[in-house]
Short mmCIF file of C-alpha atoms in Angstrom, two decimals:
data_model
loop_
_atom_site.label_atom_id
_atom_site.label_comp_id
_atom_site.label_asym_id
_atom_site.label_seq_id
_atom_site.Cartn_x
_atom_site.Cartn_y
_atom_site.Cartn_z
CA MET A 1 -20.21 26.52 -21.68
CA GLY A 2 -20.37 22.39 -21.97
CA THR A 3 -18.47 20.46 -20.36
CA GLY A 4 -14.51 20.43 -20.34
CA ARG A 5 -11.76 18.22 -20.74
CA LEU A 6 -12.58 16.33 -18.11
CA GLY A 7 -16.07 16.08 -19.00
CA LEU A 8 -17.17 18.40 -15.97
CA SER A 9 -19.81 20.18 -15.90
CA PRO A 10 -19.44 23.79 -14.64
CA VAL A 11 -20.30 23.32 -10.94
CA GLY A 12 -19.49 21.14 -8.50
CA VAL A 13 -19.25 20.68 -4.80
CA GLY A 14 -17.16 18.83 -2.17
CA TRP A 15 -18.75 15.36 -1.11
CA ARG A 16 -19.17 15.56 2.86
CA PRO A 17 -21.70 13.29 4.66
CA GLU A 18 -23.54 16.51 5.84
CA LEU A 19 -23.76 17.82 2.54
CA ALA A 20 -25.16 14.24 0.73
CA LEU A 21 -28.80 15.08 0.93
CA ALA A 22 -28.77 18.69 -0.61
CA ILE A 23 -26.35 17.04 -3.02
CA ASP A 24 -28.30 14.03 -3.93
CA ARG A 25 -31.98 15.33 -4.61
CA HIS A 26 -31.58 19.28 -4.59
CA VAL A 27 -28.68 20.96 -6.17
CA GLU A 28 -27.67 20.33 -9.84
CA VAL A 29 -24.26 19.07 -9.16
CA GLY A 30 -21.32 18.49 -11.99
CA PHE A 31 -19.05 16.88 -10.44
CA VAL A 32 -18.09 16.25 -6.71
CA GLU A 33 -14.53 15.58 -4.81
CA ILE A 34 -14.19 12.79 -2.04
CA VAL A 35 -11.65 13.88 1.03
CA ALA A 36 -9.57 10.78 -0.01
CA GLU A 37 -8.53 10.16 3.70
CA ASP A 38 -12.19 9.81 5.18
CA ILE A 39 -13.13 7.30 2.25
CA ASP A 40 -12.20 3.28 2.83
CA PRO A 41 -11.84 2.24 -0.98
CA TRP A 42 -11.42 -1.20 0.66
CA GLY A 43 -14.60 -0.90 3.02
CA ASP A 44 -17.90 0.56 3.17
CA ILE A 45 -18.27 3.17 0.22
CA PRO A 46 -21.45 5.59 1.19
CA ALA A 47 -24.53 4.85 -0.28
CA PRO A 48 -25.12 8.11 -1.82
CA LEU A 49 -21.35 8.36 -3.64
CA THR A 50 -22.39 4.92 -5.02
CA LEU A 51 -25.91 6.66 -6.58
CA LEU A 52 -23.65 9.37 -7.95
CA ARG A 53 -21.77 7.33 -9.94
CA GLN A 54 -24.82 5.53 -11.13
CA ARG A 55 -25.77 8.75 -12.08
CA GLY A 56 -22.55 9.46 -14.27
CA ILE A 57 -21.44 12.30 -11.67
CA PRO A 58 -17.62 12.39 -11.84
CA ILE A 59 -15.95 11.87 -8.36
CA ILE A 60 -12.38 13.16 -7.97
CA PRO A 61 -10.25 12.00 -4.88
CA HIS A 62 -8.79 14.58 -3.05
CA GLY A 63 -5.76 13.77 -0.88
CA ILE A 64 -5.08 15.65 2.22
CA GLY A 65 -2.37 13.70 3.80
CA LEU A 66 0.22 12.71 1.19
CA SER A 67 2.21 15.50 2.17
CA LEU A 68 3.65 15.57 -1.15
CA GLY A 69 6.29 18.94 0.06
CA GLY A 70 7.57 16.96 2.85
CA ALA A 71 11.18 16.13 3.34
CA GLU A 72 10.49 12.71 3.85
CA PRO A 73 9.92 9.99 0.92
CA LEU A 74 6.04 9.57 0.23
CA GLU A 75 4.17 6.62 1.88
CA THR A 76 3.61 4.15 -0.35
CA ALA A 77 0.58 3.16 1.89
CA ARG A 78 -0.86 6.20 1.06
CA LEU A 79 -0.54 6.42 -2.53
CA ARG A 80 -2.31 3.22 -2.95
CA HIS A 81 -4.94 4.02 -1.12
CA LEU A 82 -5.30 7.44 -3.70
CA ALA A 83 -4.67 5.16 -6.61
CA ARG A 84 -7.52 2.51 -5.29
CA LEU A 85 -9.96 5.35 -4.88
CA ALA A 86 -9.23 6.84 -8.66
CA THR A 87 -9.66 3.05 -9.97
CA LEU A 88 -12.69 2.66 -8.05
CA PHE A 89 -14.82 5.68 -8.86
CA ASP A 90 -12.95 5.64 -12.38
CA ALA A 91 -11.98 9.38 -11.29
CA PRO A 92 -10.78 11.39 -14.25
CA VAL A 93 -7.99 12.96 -12.03
CA VAL A 94 -6.88 13.19 -8.41
CA SER A 95 -5.48 15.75 -7.02
CA GLU A 96 -3.22 17.14 -4.19
CA HIS A 97 -1.86 19.79 -2.49
CA VAL A 98 1.97 22.07 -2.88
CA ALA A 99 2.13 21.51 1.10
CA PHE A 100 3.98 19.27 3.64
CA VAL A 101 1.89 18.09 6.96
CA ARG A 102 4.41 16.18 8.56
CA ALA A 103 7.74 16.28 9.73
CA GLY A 104 9.64 13.49 11.66
CA GLU A 105 7.03 12.00 13.83
CA ARG A 106 4.95 14.97 14.18
CA GLU A 107 1.51 15.44 12.37
CA ALA A 108 0.20 19.20 11.55
CA GLY A 109 -2.99 18.37 10.73
CA HIS A 110 -3.34 20.63 8.11
CA LEU A 111 -1.22 22.03 4.79
CA LEU A 112 1.73 23.83 5.87
CA PRO A 113 3.61 25.82 3.29
CA LEU A 114 6.75 25.41 1.57
CA PRO A 115 9.88 27.06 1.46
CA ARG A 116 10.41 28.70 -1.94
CA THR A 117 13.64 27.75 -2.61
CA PHE A 118 15.37 25.38 -5.41
CA ALA A 119 16.38 22.86 -3.22
CA MET A 120 12.65 22.30 -2.20
CA LEU A 121 11.19 22.62 -5.65
CA ASP A 122 14.05 19.85 -6.50
CA VAL A 123 12.31 17.64 -3.51
CA LEU A 124 8.68 18.67 -4.34
CA VAL A 125 9.09 17.65 -7.96
CA GLU A 126 10.63 14.25 -7.00
CA ASN A 127 7.91 13.60 -4.58
CA ILE A 128 5.51 14.33 -7.53
CA GLN A 129 7.03 12.28 -10.24
CA MET A 130 7.27 9.20 -7.56
CA ALA A 131 3.34 9.80 -6.72
CA ALA A 132 2.52 10.11 -10.59
CA GLN A 133 4.23 6.37 -11.00
CA HIS A 134 1.40 4.80 -8.55
CA LEU A 135 -1.94 6.44 -9.51
CA PRO A 136 -3.50 5.30 -12.64
CA THR A 137 -5.18 8.97 -13.68
CA PRO A 138 -3.22 12.54 -13.94
CA LEU A 139 -2.67 14.51 -10.72
CA ALA A 140 -3.41 17.96 -10.20
CA LEU A 141 -1.39 19.94 -7.89
CA GLU A 142 -3.45 22.67 -5.58
CA ASN A 143 -2.27 26.00 -4.22
CA ILE A 144 -2.87 26.35 -0.41
CA ALA A 145 -3.60 29.58 1.45
CA THR A 146 -0.91 30.19 4.43
CA LEU A 147 -0.90 32.55 7.30
CA VAL A 148 2.95 32.02 7.81
CA GLU A 149 5.38 32.82 5.13
CA TRP A 150 9.01 31.12 4.96
CA PRO A 151 11.88 33.49 5.43
CA GLY A 152 14.73 33.35 2.58
CA ALA A 153 12.57 32.74 -0.50
CA GLU A 154 14.61 32.32 -3.82
CA MET A 155 10.86 33.01 -5.93
CA ASP A 156 7.65 34.23 -5.70
CA GLU A 157 4.50 32.14 -5.25
CA ALA A 158 3.81 32.28 -8.74
CA THR A 159 7.39 31.15 -10.36
CA PHE A 160 7.61 28.42 -7.56
CA LEU A 161 4.06 26.66 -8.65
CA SER A 162 4.48 27.33 -12.29
CA GLU A 163 8.22 25.70 -12.27
CA ALA A 164 6.77 22.41 -10.02
CA LEU A 165 4.26 21.69 -12.70
CA ARG A 166 6.45 22.76 -15.57
CA ARG A 167 9.10 20.15 -14.47
CA SER A 168 6.63 17.51 -13.20
CA GLY A 169 4.32 17.55 -16.02
CA ALA A 170 1.82 17.82 -13.15
CA ARG A 171 -1.93 19.66 -13.86
CA LEU A 172 -3.25 22.10 -11.95
CA LEU A 173 -5.76 22.40 -9.40
CA LEU A 174 -6.34 26.57 -8.93
CA ASP A 175 -7.88 27.72 -5.58
CA ILE A 176 -9.19 31.11 -6.41
CA GLU A 177 -9.97 31.55 -3.33
CA ASN A 178 -6.41 30.85 -1.55
CA VAL A 179 -4.94 32.96 -4.42
CA TYR A 180 -7.35 36.09 -2.68
CA ALA A 181 -6.30 34.71 0.49
CA ASN A 182 -2.38 35.06 -0.28
CA ALA A 183 -2.63 37.92 -2.22
CA ARG A 184 -4.46 40.16 0.79
CA ASN A 185 -2.42 38.59 3.64
CA HIS A 186 0.84 38.71 2.13
CA ARG A 187 0.12 41.79 -0.57
CA PHE A 188 0.92 40.82 -4.06
CA ALA A 189 -1.40 41.54 -6.98
CA ALA A 190 -3.87 38.53 -7.67
CA LEU A 191 -4.16 39.47 -11.48
CA ASP A 192 -0.72 39.51 -12.04
CA TYR A 193 -0.40 35.65 -10.29
CA LEU A 194 -3.02 34.48 -12.16
CA ASP A 195 -1.50 35.94 -15.69
CA ARG A 196 1.96 34.24 -14.65
CA LEU A 197 0.56 30.59 -13.93
CA PRO A 198 0.63 28.40 -16.83
CA LEU A 199 -3.30 27.93 -17.14
CA GLU A 200 -3.39 25.30 -20.28
CA ARG A 201 -2.28 22.88 -17.19
CA LEU A 202 -5.61 23.74 -15.52
CA SER A 203 -7.87 20.88 -14.48
CA TYR A 204 -10.16 22.28 -12.33
CA VAL A 205 -11.07 25.26 -10.02
CA HIS A 206 -11.88 25.55 -5.82
CA ILE A 207 -13.58 27.87 -4.58
CA ALA A 208 -14.59 28.41 -1.06
CA GLY A 209 -15.71 30.99 1.90
CA GLY A 210 -13.53 32.77 4.71
CA VAL A 211 -13.92 35.32 6.69
CA GLU A 212 -11.35 38.00 8.42
CA ARG A 213 -10.29 37.92 11.81
CA GLY A 214 -7.71 41.31 13.08
CA GLY A 215 -6.97 42.41 9.84
CA VAL A 216 -5.92 38.40 8.62
CA TYR A 217 -8.11 37.18 6.21
CA HIS A 218 -8.67 33.25 6.73
CA ASP A 219 -9.92 30.71 4.33
CA THR A 220 -12.12 28.55 6.58
CA HIS A 221 -14.46 27.09 4.50
CA ALA A 222 -16.98 27.50 6.60
CA HIS A 223 -18.37 30.71 5.57
CA PRO A 224 -20.27 31.90 2.33
CA VAL A 225 -17.75 32.96 -0.60
CA ILE A 226 -17.31 36.80 -0.60
CA PRO A 227 -17.88 38.80 -3.67
CA GLU A 228 -14.36 39.70 -4.02
CA VAL A 229 -13.37 36.01 -4.69
CA LEU A 230 -16.23 35.54 -7.14
CA ALA A 231 -14.87 38.53 -8.65
CA LEU A 232 -11.67 37.11 -8.89
CA LEU A 233 -13.08 34.05 -10.09
CA GLU A 234 -14.51 35.97 -13.18
CA GLU A 235 -11.12 37.39 -14.12
CA LEU A 236 -9.78 33.75 -14.12
CA CYS A 237 -12.75 32.61 -16.90
CA ALA A 238 -12.12 35.77 -18.27
CA ARG A 239 -8.87 34.78 -19.06
CA THR A 240 -9.01 30.72 -20.03
CA GLU A 241 -11.77 28.09 -20.69
CA VAL A 242 -12.19 26.78 -17.33
CA PRO A 243 -13.36 23.34 -16.96
CA GLY A 244 -15.42 22.95 -13.54
CA VAL A 245 -15.43 24.87 -10.44
CA LEU A 246 -16.10 23.01 -7.12
CA LEU A 247 -17.28 24.45 -4.07
CA GLU A 248 -15.44 23.23 -0.81
CA ARG A 249 -17.27 23.54 2.22
CA ASP A 250 -16.21 21.98 5.36
CA ASP A 251 -18.04 23.37 8.53
CA GLN A 252 -21.23 25.56 9.59
CA PHE A 253 -23.24 23.55 6.89
CA PRO A 254 -25.81 25.46 4.65
CA GLY A 255 -29.05 24.84 4.00
CA ILE A 256 -30.50 23.18 0.65
CA ASP A 257 -31.45 26.90 -0.85
CA GLU A 258 -28.17 28.44 0.63
CA LEU A 259 -26.17 26.12 -1.14
CA ALA A 260 -28.18 26.18 -4.50
CA GLN A 261 -27.80 29.87 -4.09
CA GLU A 262 -24.11 29.92 -3.80
CA LEU A 263 -23.57 27.44 -6.50
CA GLU A 264 -25.68 29.79 -8.80
CA SER A 265 -23.59 32.63 -7.86
CA ILE A 266 -20.48 30.89 -8.82
CA GLY A 267 -22.22 29.97 -12.26
CA ALA A 268 -23.02 33.45 -12.92
CA ALA A 269 -19.93 34.42 -11.90
CA MET A 270 -18.06 31.74 -14.67
CA ARG A 271 -20.84 33.09 -17.39
CA ARG A 272 -19.18 36.52 -16.84
CA GLY A 273 -16.00 35.55 -17.44
CA ASP A 274 -16.74 33.53 -20.14
CA MET A 275 -18.69 36.19 -22.07
CA ARG A 276 -15.81 38.49 -21.21
CA ARG A 277 -13.61 36.21 -22.96
CA ARG A 278 -15.48 34.95 -25.95
CA SER A 279 -16.20 38.62 -26.99
CA ALA A 280 -12.34 39.73 -26.36
CA ALA A 281 -11.66 36.79 -28.49
CA CYS A 282 -14.08 38.05 -31.26
CA GLU A 283 -13.18 41.39 -31.39
CA CYS A 284 -9.27 40.01 -32.19
CA SER A 285 -10.67 38.10 -35.22
CA CYS A 286 -13.16 40.41 -36.31
CA MET B 1 26.05 9.60 -9.51
CA LEU B 2 26.72 8.59 -5.89
CA SER B 3 27.65 12.06 -5.18
CA ILE B 4 24.25 13.43 -6.85
CA ALA B 5 22.37 10.49 -4.54
CA GLN B 6 24.40 12.32 -1.37
CA SER B 7 23.82 15.92 -2.26
CA GLU B 8 19.93 14.90 -2.34
CA SER B 9 19.66 13.16 0.34
CA GLN B 10 21.46 15.77 2.34
CA GLN B 11 19.06 18.28 0.84
CA ARG B 12 16.58 16.26 2.13
CA ALA B 13 17.93 16.07 5.45
CA VAL B 14 18.37 20.09 5.55
CA LEU B 15 14.78 20.27 4.77
CA LEU B 16 13.59 18.25 7.58
CA GLN B 17 15.33 19.81 9.87
CA GLN B 18 13.50 23.17 8.60
CA GLN B 19 10.05 21.83 8.54
CA ASP B 20 10.27 20.08 11.82
CA ALA B 21 11.24 23.13 13.42
CA LEU B 22 8.63 25.20 11.98
CA LEU B 23 6.11 22.56 12.89
CA ARG B 24 7.21 22.50 16.43
CA ALA B 25 6.94 26.16 16.97
CA LEU B 26 3.19 25.81 15.22
CA VAL B 27 1.89 22.70 17.24
CA ASP B 28 3.81 22.55 20.78
CA GLY B 29 5.15 26.46 20.95
CA SER B 30 8.38 25.49 20.53
CA GLN B 31 10.88 28.52 19.70
CA ILE B 32 10.32 30.12 16.93
CA PRO B 33 13.05 29.65 14.07
CA ARG B 34 15.19 32.53 12.82
CA GLY B 35 13.80 34.73 10.06
CA PHE B 36 9.92 33.92 10.69
CA ASP B 37 7.39 36.47 11.72
CA ALA B 38 6.19 35.63 14.76
CA ALA B 39 3.31 37.45 14.81
CA GLN B 40 2.31 35.32 11.65
CA VAL B 41 3.69 32.23 13.39
CA GLU B 42 1.22 32.57 16.84
CA ILE B 43 -1.70 33.53 14.20
CA ALA B 44 -1.01 30.22 12.38
CA ALA B 45 -0.81 28.08 15.61
CA THR B 46 -3.79 29.69 16.97
CA SER B 47 -6.00 28.38 13.38
CA LEU B 48 -3.89 25.09 13.50
CA ALA B 49 -5.42 24.86 17.18
CA ARG B 50 -9.01 25.29 16.31
CA LYS B 51 -8.83 23.23 13.20
CA ARG B 52 -7.46 20.28 15.69
CA ARG B 53 -10.54 20.96 18.15
CA ARG B 54 -13.44 21.70 15.86
CA GLU B 55 -12.56 18.45 14.03
CA ALA B 56 -12.54 16.32 16.92
CA ALA B 57 -15.81 17.88 18.43
CA LYS B 58 -17.06 16.69 14.85
CA ALA B 59 -15.59 13.32 15.04
CA TRP B 60 -16.87 12.41 18.67
CA PRO B 61 -20.49 14.24 19.11
CA THR B 62 -21.53 12.43 22.60
CA VAL B 63 -18.02 13.58 24.09
CA VAL B 64 -19.33 17.34 22.90
CA ARG B 65 -22.54 16.54 24.71
CA TRP B 66 -20.98 15.10 27.48
CA LEU B 67 -19.10 18.28 28.43
CA GLY B 68 -20.81 20.79 27.01
CA ARG B 69 -19.06 24.30 27.90
CA ASP B 70 -15.97 22.51 28.79
CA PHE B 71 -15.15 20.52 26.15
CA GLU B 72 -12.97 23.44 24.99
CA LEU B 73 -11.04 24.09 27.91
CA ARG B 74 -10.38 20.19 28.52
CA PHE B 75 -9.54 19.26 24.83
CA ALA B 76 -6.85 22.42 24.83
CA ALA B 77 -5.47 21.00 28.01
CA TYR B 78 -5.15 17.71 26.39
CA ALA B 79 -3.95 18.78 22.92
CA HIS B 80 -1.21 20.87 24.76
CA ASN B 81 0.29 17.55 26.25
CA PHE B 82 -0.37 15.22 23.30
CA PRO B 83 0.68 15.52 19.54
CA LEU B 84 -1.55 14.77 17.05
CA PRO B 85 -1.66 11.07 16.55
CA THR B 86 -0.15 10.07 13.31
CA HIS B 87 -2.49 8.35 11.93
CA GLY B 88 -6.53 8.20 12.66
CA GLY B 89 -6.95 11.87 12.19
CA PRO B 90 -9.26 13.27 14.46
CA LEU B 91 -11.55 10.30 14.98
CA ALA B 92 -7.76 9.09 16.83
CA ASP B 93 -6.93 12.61 18.41
CA GLY B 94 -10.66 12.20 20.19
CA LEU B 95 -9.89 8.74 21.05
CA ALA B 96 -6.47 9.59 22.83
CA PHE B 97 -8.64 12.66 24.18
CA LEU B 98 -11.09 9.92 25.97
CA SER B 99 -8.13 8.39 26.96
CA SER B 100 -6.90 11.23 28.58
CA LEU B 101 -9.74 12.09 30.39
CA ALA B 102 -10.61 8.42 31.40
CA ARG B 103 -7.44 8.86 33.87
CA GLU B 104 -9.46 11.53 35.52
CA THR B 105 -13.16 10.92 35.29
CA PRO B 106 -15.28 8.07 34.57
CA LEU B 107 -16.69 8.33 31.25
CA PRO B 108 -20.45 8.33 30.64
CA ASP B 109 -22.05 4.84 29.23
CA ASP B 110 -22.75 6.68 25.61
CA VAL B 111 -19.26 7.84 25.50
CA ARG B 112 -18.26 4.23 26.44
CA LEU B 113 -20.07 2.98 23.57
CA ALA B 114 -18.79 5.25 21.01
CA ARG B 115 -15.62 4.57 22.04
CA PHE B 116 -16.03 0.47 22.16
CA ALA B 117 -17.72 0.96 18.42
CA VAL B 118 -14.44 2.55 17.27
CA GLY B 119 -12.42 0.28 19.13
CA LEU B 120 -14.17 -2.80 16.91
CA ARG B 121 -13.43 -1.20 13.32
CA TYR B 122 -9.95 0.14 14.38
CA ARG B 123 -6.86 -1.19 16.60
CA TRP B 124 -4.35 1.55 18.32
CA ARG B 125 -0.70 1.15 17.43
CA SER B 126 2.52 2.98 17.20
CA ARG B 127 0.98 6.71 18.22
CA GLY B 128 -2.21 6.34 15.91
CA LEU B 129 -5.30 4.26 14.72
CA HIS B 130 -5.27 1.82 11.87
CA LEU B 131 -8.41 0.08 10.61
CA ARG B 132 -8.60 -3.73 11.76
CA VAL B 133 -7.97 -6.31 9.43
CA GLY B 134 -8.26 -9.44 11.42
CA PRO B 135 -10.92 -10.83 13.47
CA ALA B 136 -11.94 -9.14 17.00
CA ILE B 137 -14.13 -9.75 19.90
CA LYS B 138 -14.79 -6.46 22.98
CA VAL B 139 -16.82 -6.94 25.86
CA LEU B 140 -18.25 -3.51 27.47
CA LEU B 141 -20.26 -3.37 31.05
CA LEU B 142 -22.42 -0.30 30.92
CA ARG B 143 -23.50 0.84 34.92
CA ARG B 144 -26.96 2.70 34.16
CA PRO B 145 -28.65 0.51 33.34
CA ILE B 146 -26.35 -2.56 33.70
CA ARG B 147 -26.11 -4.39 30.44
CA TRP B 148 -23.44 -6.03 28.73
CA VAL B 149 -22.40 -5.26 25.29
CA ILE B 150 -21.02 -7.77 22.96
CA GLY B 151 -19.32 -6.56 19.59
CA VAL B 152 -17.77 -8.98 17.24
CA ARG B 153 -15.81 -8.62 14.46
CA LEU B 154 -16.34 -11.64 11.97
CA ALA B 155 -13.89 -11.91 8.86
CA PHE B 156 -10.94 -10.50 7.12
CA CYS B 157 -12.87 -8.21 5.73
CA ARG B 158 -13.25 -4.38 5.99
CA THR B 159 -17.26 -3.53 5.68
CA ASP B 160 -19.55 -2.84 8.21
CA ALA B 161 -21.54 -5.78 7.90
CA ASN B 162 -18.88 -8.15 9.25
CA ILE B 163 -19.53 -6.38 12.66
CA LYS B 164 -22.37 -7.31 15.04
CA ILE B 165 -23.22 -5.46 18.42
CA LYS B 166 -25.12 -7.21 20.92
CA ILE B 167 -26.66 -5.30 24.03
CA VAL B 168 -27.92 -7.65 26.65
CA THR B 169 -29.89 -6.06 29.93
CA ALA B 170 -28.31 -8.53 32.89
CA PRO B 171 -31.34 -10.47 34.44
CA TRP B 172 -30.51 -9.10 37.77
CA SER B 173 -31.30 -5.32 36.54
CA LYS B 174 -34.60 -6.23 35.17
CA CYS B 175 -35.93 -6.41 38.92
#
């Protein structure tokens, strides 16, 4: 597969202090992501991150608190923080979510979905463009998993996301588990969703584990990746060249062996999809 | 041009109202805005509350060790009355939780020490926790055994090398 457009090699892990040892010593990791809000770029940088940087492992700042889909203008202090991290780690890209996390004086503590209306799209695109002006690197937007749907949608999720990318010029961070979660919980066809995205804008992919509770699939980042999500990743890789896939784990951290095994399953799904794509391309040209 | 700008700001005002209404339904049990599926909102609200509690627990392991099985219940009671702080995430949330607990019961020494260390790095300002930029000095008296803790932040710099914490055993407690 080689390295992709961002210089990423295929499989990465979301860097967390609890996984630092496994990432540093025992696991072949192509790239990592840091949660932007957890690192102070003007303060102490965790030593394991400095070591990864010295080894030439790409580090991508991943924001969770910008509220790109918020109705209020973005906070410049948060943008300065993200920009500084990007410069400090010489990041190839910075990523954030198509979501809002606060309104007025209230914080959600998590990513909340946006109403899929034209009015929302205007505000979202304006916010993305403002963010892009402050950042030294391209910005990639991530689709979120949502348990609650807004009434009065004027378009479906694939259209909303594609339009936001097209109009803002941003890149795509596709969370394949979130596609699975939303398709399952809100009953749409995941493959159709993939087929309608501008995959030429794809920067990298997120994958994570989840669990079903009471008939609803929850994107927990605390459980192993389920086979259905790996199958969807294979489908994605059969459709386009995927520069890199990053595993997110935020709780109930696995041991070193379990983490290595999980990364191996991800790599295997990527290779299967990649082979299908290559053989299809070969059949076409032969 | 003015009318476009006006309509954009109106658009934002309407959206803010809608997002705020959903957020209130999710985090403080306000009335569910019209058109939303009540079951979905309930599931999402439970999930948000669980995430908030788990993250605060992760940020404050000493508090979890102290409260044990009571942590869940007491945090839920706190979270019901106190919204998530605007800055500082789970660290700030846990600190506000401790302040609410401290009004009812004395905090054990290790918890007070953990809170003291956070207070040297951060300050509480306008409903959130912000990194300190200036120097700071703090003193804490631990009870069992009696010890003085002196903490100093030396300079206008954010690295931890500028923080010194010294624990002094009171001479009379040695005998």
